[in-house]
PDB file of C-alpha atoms in Angstrom:
ATOM      1  CA  MET A  52      19.833  71.222  38.213  1.00 56.00           C
ATOM      2  CA  GLY A  53      23.241  69.523  38.891  1.00 58.00           C
ATOM      3  CA  CYS A  54      23.007  67.715  35.545  1.00 62.00           C
ATOM      4  CA  LEU A  55      22.438  71.027  33.709  1.00 62.00           C
ATOM      5  CA  LYS A  56      25.502  72.529  35.465  1.00 62.00           C
ATOM      6  CA  ASN A  57      27.685  69.632  34.303  1.00 59.00           C
ATOM      7  CA  ILE A  58      26.418  69.955  30.725  1.00 62.00           C
ATOM      8  CA  LEU A  59      27.181  73.712  30.761  1.00 61.00           C
ATOM      9  CA  ARG A  60      30.703  73.054  32.114  1.00 65.00           C
ATOM     10  CA  ALA A  61      31.313  70.465  29.396  1.00 61.00           C
ATOM     11  CA  ILE A  62      30.116  72.891  26.681  1.00 66.00           C
ATOM     12  CA  ILE A  63      32.304  75.722  28.049  1.00 66.00           C
ATOM     13  CA  LEU A  64      35.332  73.408  28.313  1.00 60.00           C
ATOM     14  CA  THR A  65      34.775  72.150  24.748  1.00 63.00           C
ATOM     15  CA  LEU A  66      34.478  75.718  23.432  1.00 61.00           C
ATOM     16  CA  ALA A  67      37.645  76.720  25.304  1.00 57.00           C
ATOM     17  CA  VAL A  68      39.599  73.797  23.817  1.00 59.00           C
ATOM     18  CA  VAL A  69      38.259  74.502  20.291  1.00 61.00           C
ATOM     19  CA  GLY A  70      39.117  78.197  20.710  1.00 58.00           C
ATOM     20  CA  PHE A  71      42.628  77.391  21.968  1.00 55.00           C
ATOM     21  CA  LEU A  72      43.256  75.043  19.041  1.00 56.00           C
ATOM     22  CA  SER A  73      41.845  77.480  16.461  1.00 58.00           C
ATOM     23  CA  LEU A  74      44.152  80.238  17.770  1.00 61.00           C
ATOM     24  CA  GLY A  75      47.259  78.127  17.141  1.00 60.00           C
ATOM     25  CA  GLY A  76      47.286  76.249  20.434  1.00 54.00           C
ATOM     26  CA  LYS A  77      48.211  72.946  18.826  1.00 54.00           C
ATOM     27  CA  GLU A  78      51.299  74.486  17.206  1.00 58.00           C
ATOM     28  CA  PHE A  79      52.239  76.143  20.522  1.00 50.00           C
ATOM     29  CA  VAL A  80      52.002  72.854  22.448  1.00 47.00           C
ATOM     30  CA  THR A  81      53.847  70.926  19.706  1.00 50.00           C
ATOM     31  CA  LYS A  82      56.630  73.535  19.604  1.00 50.00           C
ATOM     32  CA  TYR A  83      56.931  73.588  23.412  1.00 47.00           C
ATOM     33  CA  ILE A  84      57.145  69.787  23.650  1.00 46.00           C
ATOM     34  CA  SER A  85      59.648  69.707  20.762  1.00 44.00           C
ATOM     35  CA  GLN A  86      61.896  72.229  22.554  1.00 45.00           C
ATOM     36  CA  ILE A  87      61.914  70.057  25.672  1.00 46.00           C
ATOM     37  CA  PHE A  88      62.722  66.770  23.932  1.00 48.00           C
ATOM     38  CA  ASN A  89      64.616  68.061  20.852  1.00 55.00           C
ATOM     39  CA  PRO A  90      66.336  71.309  21.844  1.00 60.00           C
ATOM     40  CA  SER A  91      67.953  73.472  19.165  1.00 65.00           C
ATOM     41  CA  ALA A  92      71.729  73.604  18.677  1.00 63.00           C
ATOM     42  CA  GLU A  93      71.746  77.076  20.278  1.00 72.00           C
ATOM     43  CA  THR A  94      69.876  75.780  23.342  1.00 69.00           C
ATOM     44  CA  ILE A  95      72.315  72.878  23.743  1.00 68.00           C
ATOM     45  CA  LEU A  96      75.321  75.211  23.353  1.00 65.00           C
ATOM     46  CA  ASP A  97      73.841  77.531  25.975  1.00 70.00           C
ATOM     47  CA  ARG A  98      73.301  74.630  28.432  1.00 77.00           C
ATOM     48  CA  ALA A  99      76.826  73.351  27.708  1.00 72.00           C
ATOM     49  CA  LYS A 100      78.306  76.602  29.085  1.00 79.00           C
ATOM     50  CA  LYS A 101      77.942  75.125  32.583  1.00 83.00           C
ATOM     51  CA  VAL A 102      80.604  72.570  31.606  1.00 85.00           C
ATOM     52  CA  GLY A 103      82.843  74.611  29.290  1.00 89.00           C
ATOM     53  CA  ASP A 104      83.053  76.849  26.236  1.00 89.00           C
ATOM     54  CA  PHE A 105      82.288  74.670  23.195  1.00 89.00           C
ATOM     55  CA  SER A 106      81.875  77.566  20.742  1.00 88.00           C
ATOM     56  CA  GLY A 107      85.326  76.914  19.212  1.00 88.00           C
ATOM     57  CA  LEU A 108      84.310  73.505  17.799  1.00 89.00           C
ATOM     58  CA  ASN A 109      84.205  73.278  14.025  1.00 89.00           C
ATOM     59  CA  GLU A 110      81.330  71.905  11.953  1.00 91.00           C
ATOM     60  CA  GLU A 111      82.788  68.357  12.016  1.00 93.00           C
ATOM     61  CA  PHE A 112      81.425  68.014  15.556  1.00 93.00           C
ATOM     62  CA  GLU A 113      77.858  68.144  16.817  1.00 91.00           C
ATOM     63  CA  LEU A 114      76.733  68.676  20.391  1.00 88.00           C
ATOM     64  CA  GLU A 115      73.968  66.128  20.956  1.00 86.00           C
ATOM     65  CA  LYS A 116      73.015  66.690  24.560  1.00 83.00           C
ATOM     66  CA  ALA A 117      73.806  68.963  27.491  1.00 79.00           C
ATOM     67  CA  SER A 118      72.057  67.921  30.666  1.00 76.00           C
ATOM     68  CA  GLY A 119      72.370  66.390  34.094  1.00 71.00           C
ATOM     69  CA  MET A 120      73.669  62.814  34.319  1.00 62.00           C
ATOM     70  CA  PHE A 121      73.865  60.930  37.633  1.00 63.00           C
ATOM     71  CA  GLY A 122      73.918  64.232  39.530  1.00 72.00           C
ATOM     72  CA  TYR A 123      76.582  65.814  37.300  1.00 81.00           C
ATOM     73  CA  ASN A 124      76.297  68.307  34.420  1.00 85.00           C
ATOM     74  CA  GLY A 125      77.552  66.763  31.213  1.00 87.00           C
ATOM     75  CA  VAL A 126      77.830  67.256  27.470  1.00 89.00           C
ATOM     76  CA  VAL A 127      77.633  64.533  24.828  1.00 90.00           C
ATOM     77  CA  ALA A 128      78.969  65.219  21.322  1.00 92.00           C
ATOM     78  CA  GLU A 129      79.735  63.301  18.147  1.00 93.00           C
ATOM     79  CA  HIS A 130      82.175  63.510  15.257  1.00 95.00           C
ATOM     80  CA  LYS A 131      79.721  63.399  12.355  1.00 93.00           C
ATOM     81  CA  ALA A 132      81.870  61.510   9.831  1.00 93.00           C
ATOM     82  CA  SER A 133      83.217  58.748  12.099  1.00 94.00           C
ATOM     83  CA  GLY A 134      80.532  58.502  14.776  1.00 93.00           C
ATOM     84  CA  GLN A 135      83.169  58.902  17.494  1.00 93.00           C
ATOM     85  CA  LYS A 136      81.529  60.013  20.751  1.00 93.00           C
ATOM     86  CA  PHE A 137      82.717  62.499  23.355  1.00 93.00           C
ATOM     87  CA  ILE A 138      81.541  63.045  26.910  1.00 90.00           C
ATOM     88  CA  VAL A 139      82.601  65.955  29.113  1.00 93.00           C
ATOM     89  CA  VAL A 140      81.393  65.875  32.723  1.00 90.00           C
ATOM     90  CA  ASP A 141      81.627  68.587  35.382  1.00 90.00           C
ATOM     91  CA  THR A 142      82.591  66.690  38.537  1.00 85.00           C
ATOM     92  CA  ALA A 143      83.423  69.713  40.705  1.00 80.00           C
ATOM     93  CA  SER A 144      80.662  68.836  43.197  1.00 79.00           C
ATOM     94  CA  LYS A 145      81.824  65.198  43.699  1.00 83.00           C
ATOM     95  CA  PRO A 146      85.172  64.447  42.005  1.00 84.00           C
ATOM     96  CA  LEU A 147      85.474  60.922  40.582  1.00 87.00           C
ATOM     97  CA  PHE A 148      89.005  60.974  39.145  1.00 89.00           C
ATOM     98  CA  THR A 149      92.095  63.142  39.477  1.00 91.00           C
ATOM     99  CA  GLN A 150      94.942  63.700  37.045  1.00 94.00           C
ATOM    100  CA  ASP A 151      97.079  61.507  39.319  1.00 93.00           C
ATOM    101  CA  ASP A 152      94.495  58.708  38.901  1.00 93.00           C
ATOM    102  CA  ILE A 153      94.812  59.013  35.104  1.00 93.00           C
ATOM    103  CA  ARG A 154      98.608  58.662  35.339  1.00 94.00           C
ATOM    104  CA  SER A 155      98.511  55.774  37.841  1.00 92.00           C
ATOM    105  CA  ASP A 156      99.125  52.103  37.163  1.00 90.00           C
ATOM    106  CA  ASN A 157      95.891  51.026  38.890  1.00 91.00           C
ATOM    107  CA  LEU A 158      93.538  53.160  36.775  1.00 91.00           C
ATOM    108  CA  GLU A 159      91.659  50.074  35.511  1.00 87.00           C
ATOM    109  CA  GLU A 160      90.633  49.193  39.079  1.00 89.00           C
ATOM    110  CA  LYS A 161      89.662  52.799  39.815  1.00 88.00           C
ATOM    111  CA  ILE A 162      87.445  52.997  36.680  1.00 85.00           C
ATOM    112  CA  LEU A 163      85.714  49.696  37.463  1.00 82.00           C
ATOM    113  CA  ASP A 164      85.194  50.809  41.069  1.00 83.00           C
ATOM    114  CA  VAL A 165      83.596  54.110  39.958  1.00 81.00           C
ATOM    115  CA  LEU A 166      81.400  52.335  37.386  1.00 76.00           C
ATOM    116  CA  SER A 167      80.179  49.861  40.009  1.00 73.00           C
ATOM    117  CA  LYS A 168      78.699  52.779  41.957  1.00 71.00           C
ATOM    118  CA  PHE A 169      76.489  53.765  39.027  1.00 64.00           C
ATOM    119  CA  LYS A 170      73.797  51.233  38.274  1.00 59.00           C
ATOM    120  CA  ILE A 171      73.653  51.331  34.488  1.00 54.00           C
ATOM    121  CA  GLN A 172      71.584  48.307  33.535  1.00 46.00           C
ATOM    122  CA  ALA A 173      71.830  48.828  29.769  1.00 49.00           C
ATOM    123  CA  VAL A 174      75.643  48.712  29.609  1.00 55.00           C
ATOM    124  CA  SER A 175      78.355  46.794  31.417  1.00 67.00           C
ATOM    125  CA  ILE A 176      82.087  46.464  30.829  1.00 74.00           C
ATOM    126  CA  ASP A 177      83.296  42.894  30.465  1.00 75.00           C
ATOM    127  CA  GLU A 178      87.027  43.582  30.021  1.00 82.00           C
ATOM    128  CA  LEU A 179      88.996  46.808  30.427  1.00 86.00           C
ATOM    129  CA  GLU A 180      92.656  47.340  29.587  1.00 90.00           C
ATOM    130  CA  ILE A 181      94.695  50.543  29.743  1.00 91.00           C
ATOM    131  CA  THR A 182      96.985  50.386  26.693  1.00 93.00           C
ATOM    132  CA  LYS A 183      98.817  53.714  26.724  1.00 94.00           C
ATOM    133  CA  HIS A 184      99.318  56.989  28.615  1.00 95.00           C
ATOM    134  CA  GLY A 185      99.774  60.318  26.872  1.00 96.00           C
ATOM    135  CA  GLU A 186      99.059  64.034  26.947  1.00 97.00           C
ATOM    136  CA  MET A 187      96.775  66.347  24.999  1.00 97.00           C
ATOM    137  CA  SER A 188      95.441  69.879  25.242  1.00 96.00           C
ATOM    138  CA  SER A 189      92.076  70.885  26.738  1.00 96.00           C
ATOM    139  CA  TYR A 190      90.714  73.878  28.653  1.00 95.00           C
ATOM    140  CA  GLY A 191      93.852  75.734  27.561  1.00 94.00           C
ATOM    141  CA  LYS A 192      96.201  73.348  29.403  1.00 95.00           C
ATOM    142  CA  THR A 193      98.167  70.161  28.799  1.00 96.00           C
ATOM    143  CA  VAL A 194      96.319  67.245  30.430  1.00 97.00           C
ATOM    144  CA  PRO A 195      97.102  63.536  30.869  1.00 97.00           C
ATOM    145  CA  TYR A 196      95.003  60.850  29.239  1.00 96.00           C
ATOM    146  CA  ALA A 197      94.878  57.069  29.338  1.00 95.00           C
ATOM    147  CA  LYS A 198      93.932  55.071  26.243  1.00 95.00           C
ATOM    148  CA  PHE A 199      91.776  52.011  26.857  1.00 93.00           C
ATOM    149  CA  ASP A 200      90.313  48.997  25.104  1.00 92.00           C
ATOM    150  CA  ALA A 201      87.119  47.494  26.484  1.00 87.00           C
ATOM    151  CA  LYS A 202      84.535  44.844  25.731  1.00 85.00           C
ATOM    152  CA  ILE A 203      81.038  46.165  26.286  1.00 77.00           C
ATOM    153  CA  LYS A 204      78.171  43.814  27.047  1.00 72.00           C
ATOM    154  CA  LYS A 205      74.554  44.540  26.071  1.00 59.00           C
ATOM    155  CA  LEU A 206      75.486  46.882  23.201  1.00 57.00           C
ATOM    156  CA  PRO A 207      75.739  46.015  19.504  1.00 61.00           C
ATOM    157  CA  ILE A 208      79.308  47.355  19.196  1.00 67.00           C
ATOM    158  CA  GLY A 209      81.165  44.966  21.494  1.00 72.00           C
ATOM    159  CA  ASN A 210      84.810  46.107  21.352  1.00 87.00           C
ATOM    160  CA  VAL A 211      85.590  49.795  21.862  1.00 88.00           C
ATOM    161  CA  SER A 212      88.708  51.924  22.169  1.00 92.00           C
ATOM    162  CA  GLY A 213      88.975  55.375  23.610  1.00 93.00           C
ATOM    163  CA  ILE A 214      90.541  57.655  26.159  1.00 94.00           C
ATOM    164  CA  ILE A 215      89.724  59.005  29.590  1.00 94.00           C
ATOM    165  CA  SER A 216      91.230  62.203  30.916  1.00 95.00           C
ATOM    166  CA  VAL A 217      90.804  64.814  33.622  1.00 95.00           C
ATOM    167  CA  ALA A 218      91.148  68.500  32.781  1.00 95.00           C
ATOM    168  CA  GLU A 219      90.796  71.532  35.011  1.00 92.00           C
ATOM    169  CA  THR A 220      89.037  74.772  34.198  1.00 90.00           C
ATOM    170  CA  LYS A 221      90.801  78.087  34.802  1.00 89.00           C
ATOM    171  CA  ASP A 222      89.061  78.055  38.208  1.00 88.00           C
ATOM    172  CA  GLY A 223      90.602  74.651  39.017  1.00 88.00           C
ATOM    173  CA  GLU A 224      87.330  72.705  38.703  1.00 91.00           C
ATOM    174  CA  PRO A 225      87.749  69.122  37.392  1.00 93.00           C
ATOM    175  CA  ARG A 226      86.194  67.892  34.147  1.00 93.00           C
ATOM    176  CA  ILE A 227      86.228  64.248  33.071  1.00 92.00           C
ATOM    177  CA  LEU A 228      86.871  63.876  29.332  1.00 95.00           C
ATOM    178  CA  ILE A 229      85.962  60.633  27.543  1.00 92.00           C
ATOM    179  CA  SER A 230      86.115  59.750  23.878  1.00 94.00           C
ATOM    180  CA  ALA A 231      85.271  56.343  22.414  1.00 91.00           C
ATOM    181  CA  ASN A 232      84.418  54.546  19.211  1.00 91.00           C
ATOM    182  CA  GLU A 233      84.380  51.039  17.818  1.00 89.00           C
ATOM    183  CA  LYS A 234      87.891  49.633  18.236  1.00 86.00           C
ATOM    184  CA  SER A 235      88.674  49.681  14.504  1.00 86.00           C
ATOM    185  CA  LYS A 236      87.368  53.259  14.076  1.00 92.00           C
ATOM    186  CA  TYR A 237      88.808  55.097  17.098  1.00 94.00           C
ATOM    187  CA  SER A 238      91.054  58.058  16.209  1.00 95.00           C
ATOM    188  CA  GLN A 239      93.250  59.927  18.681  1.00 96.00           C
ATOM    189  CA  LEU A 240      93.626  62.758  16.133  1.00 95.00           C
ATOM    190  CA  ILE A 241      89.858  63.326  16.235  1.00 95.00           C
ATOM    191  CA  SER A 242      89.919  63.306  20.061  1.00 96.00           C
ATOM    192  CA  ASP A 243      92.804  65.809  20.105  1.00 96.00           C
ATOM    193  CA  GLU A 244      90.924  68.103  17.696  1.00 95.00           C
ATOM    194  CA  PHE A 245      87.724  68.012  19.770  1.00 96.00           C
ATOM    195  CA  PHE A 246      89.207  68.465  23.233  1.00 96.00           C
ATOM    196  CA  LYS A 247      91.728  71.184  22.329  1.00 95.00           C
ATOM    197  CA  ASN A 248      88.839  73.454  21.278  1.00 94.00           C
ATOM    198  CA  ILE A 249      87.085  73.333  24.657  1.00 93.00           C
ATOM    199  CA  LYS A 250      87.935  76.296  26.870  1.00 92.00           C
TER     200      LYS A 250
END
């Protein structure tokens, strides 16, 4: 009798699966999984609202990801033509840098200290040098930035250049802004264009 029950359960389960698949279940599951791992541009833009308003960006830039990173909400974007990358991180819950840190002469030490707290096995910085300080516009305000050159281990690029900055939202919440590219391809003009359009 127990064997007959198991056979009936197996037949019912098989019929349920066949019915689900014939009613478009496979497409539903595929679409659902695709939305989780490859969200649409609208979904990413909606998630990015936790960090800032990115709707003013032009078509030269593409938001790639908006999600949690190391306990912080962050957005990753790219300049399509040059491959220059941008990261904007909401650090209001646990600030990592201040605008005074960005202006300071010991920023290199501060960056290396912060990075040592995050165990990123795939990437490590071999050499870091702050080469220039400047100002740009972001979140509707003038913010300080520090330009850096670095040697990255365990990545195919090796030498990179970029900037790190701290901006504040209209509510005074800090946002870390980072832009980087291969040393020979980095453009401050592209960084200025991207960050000035975040509100």
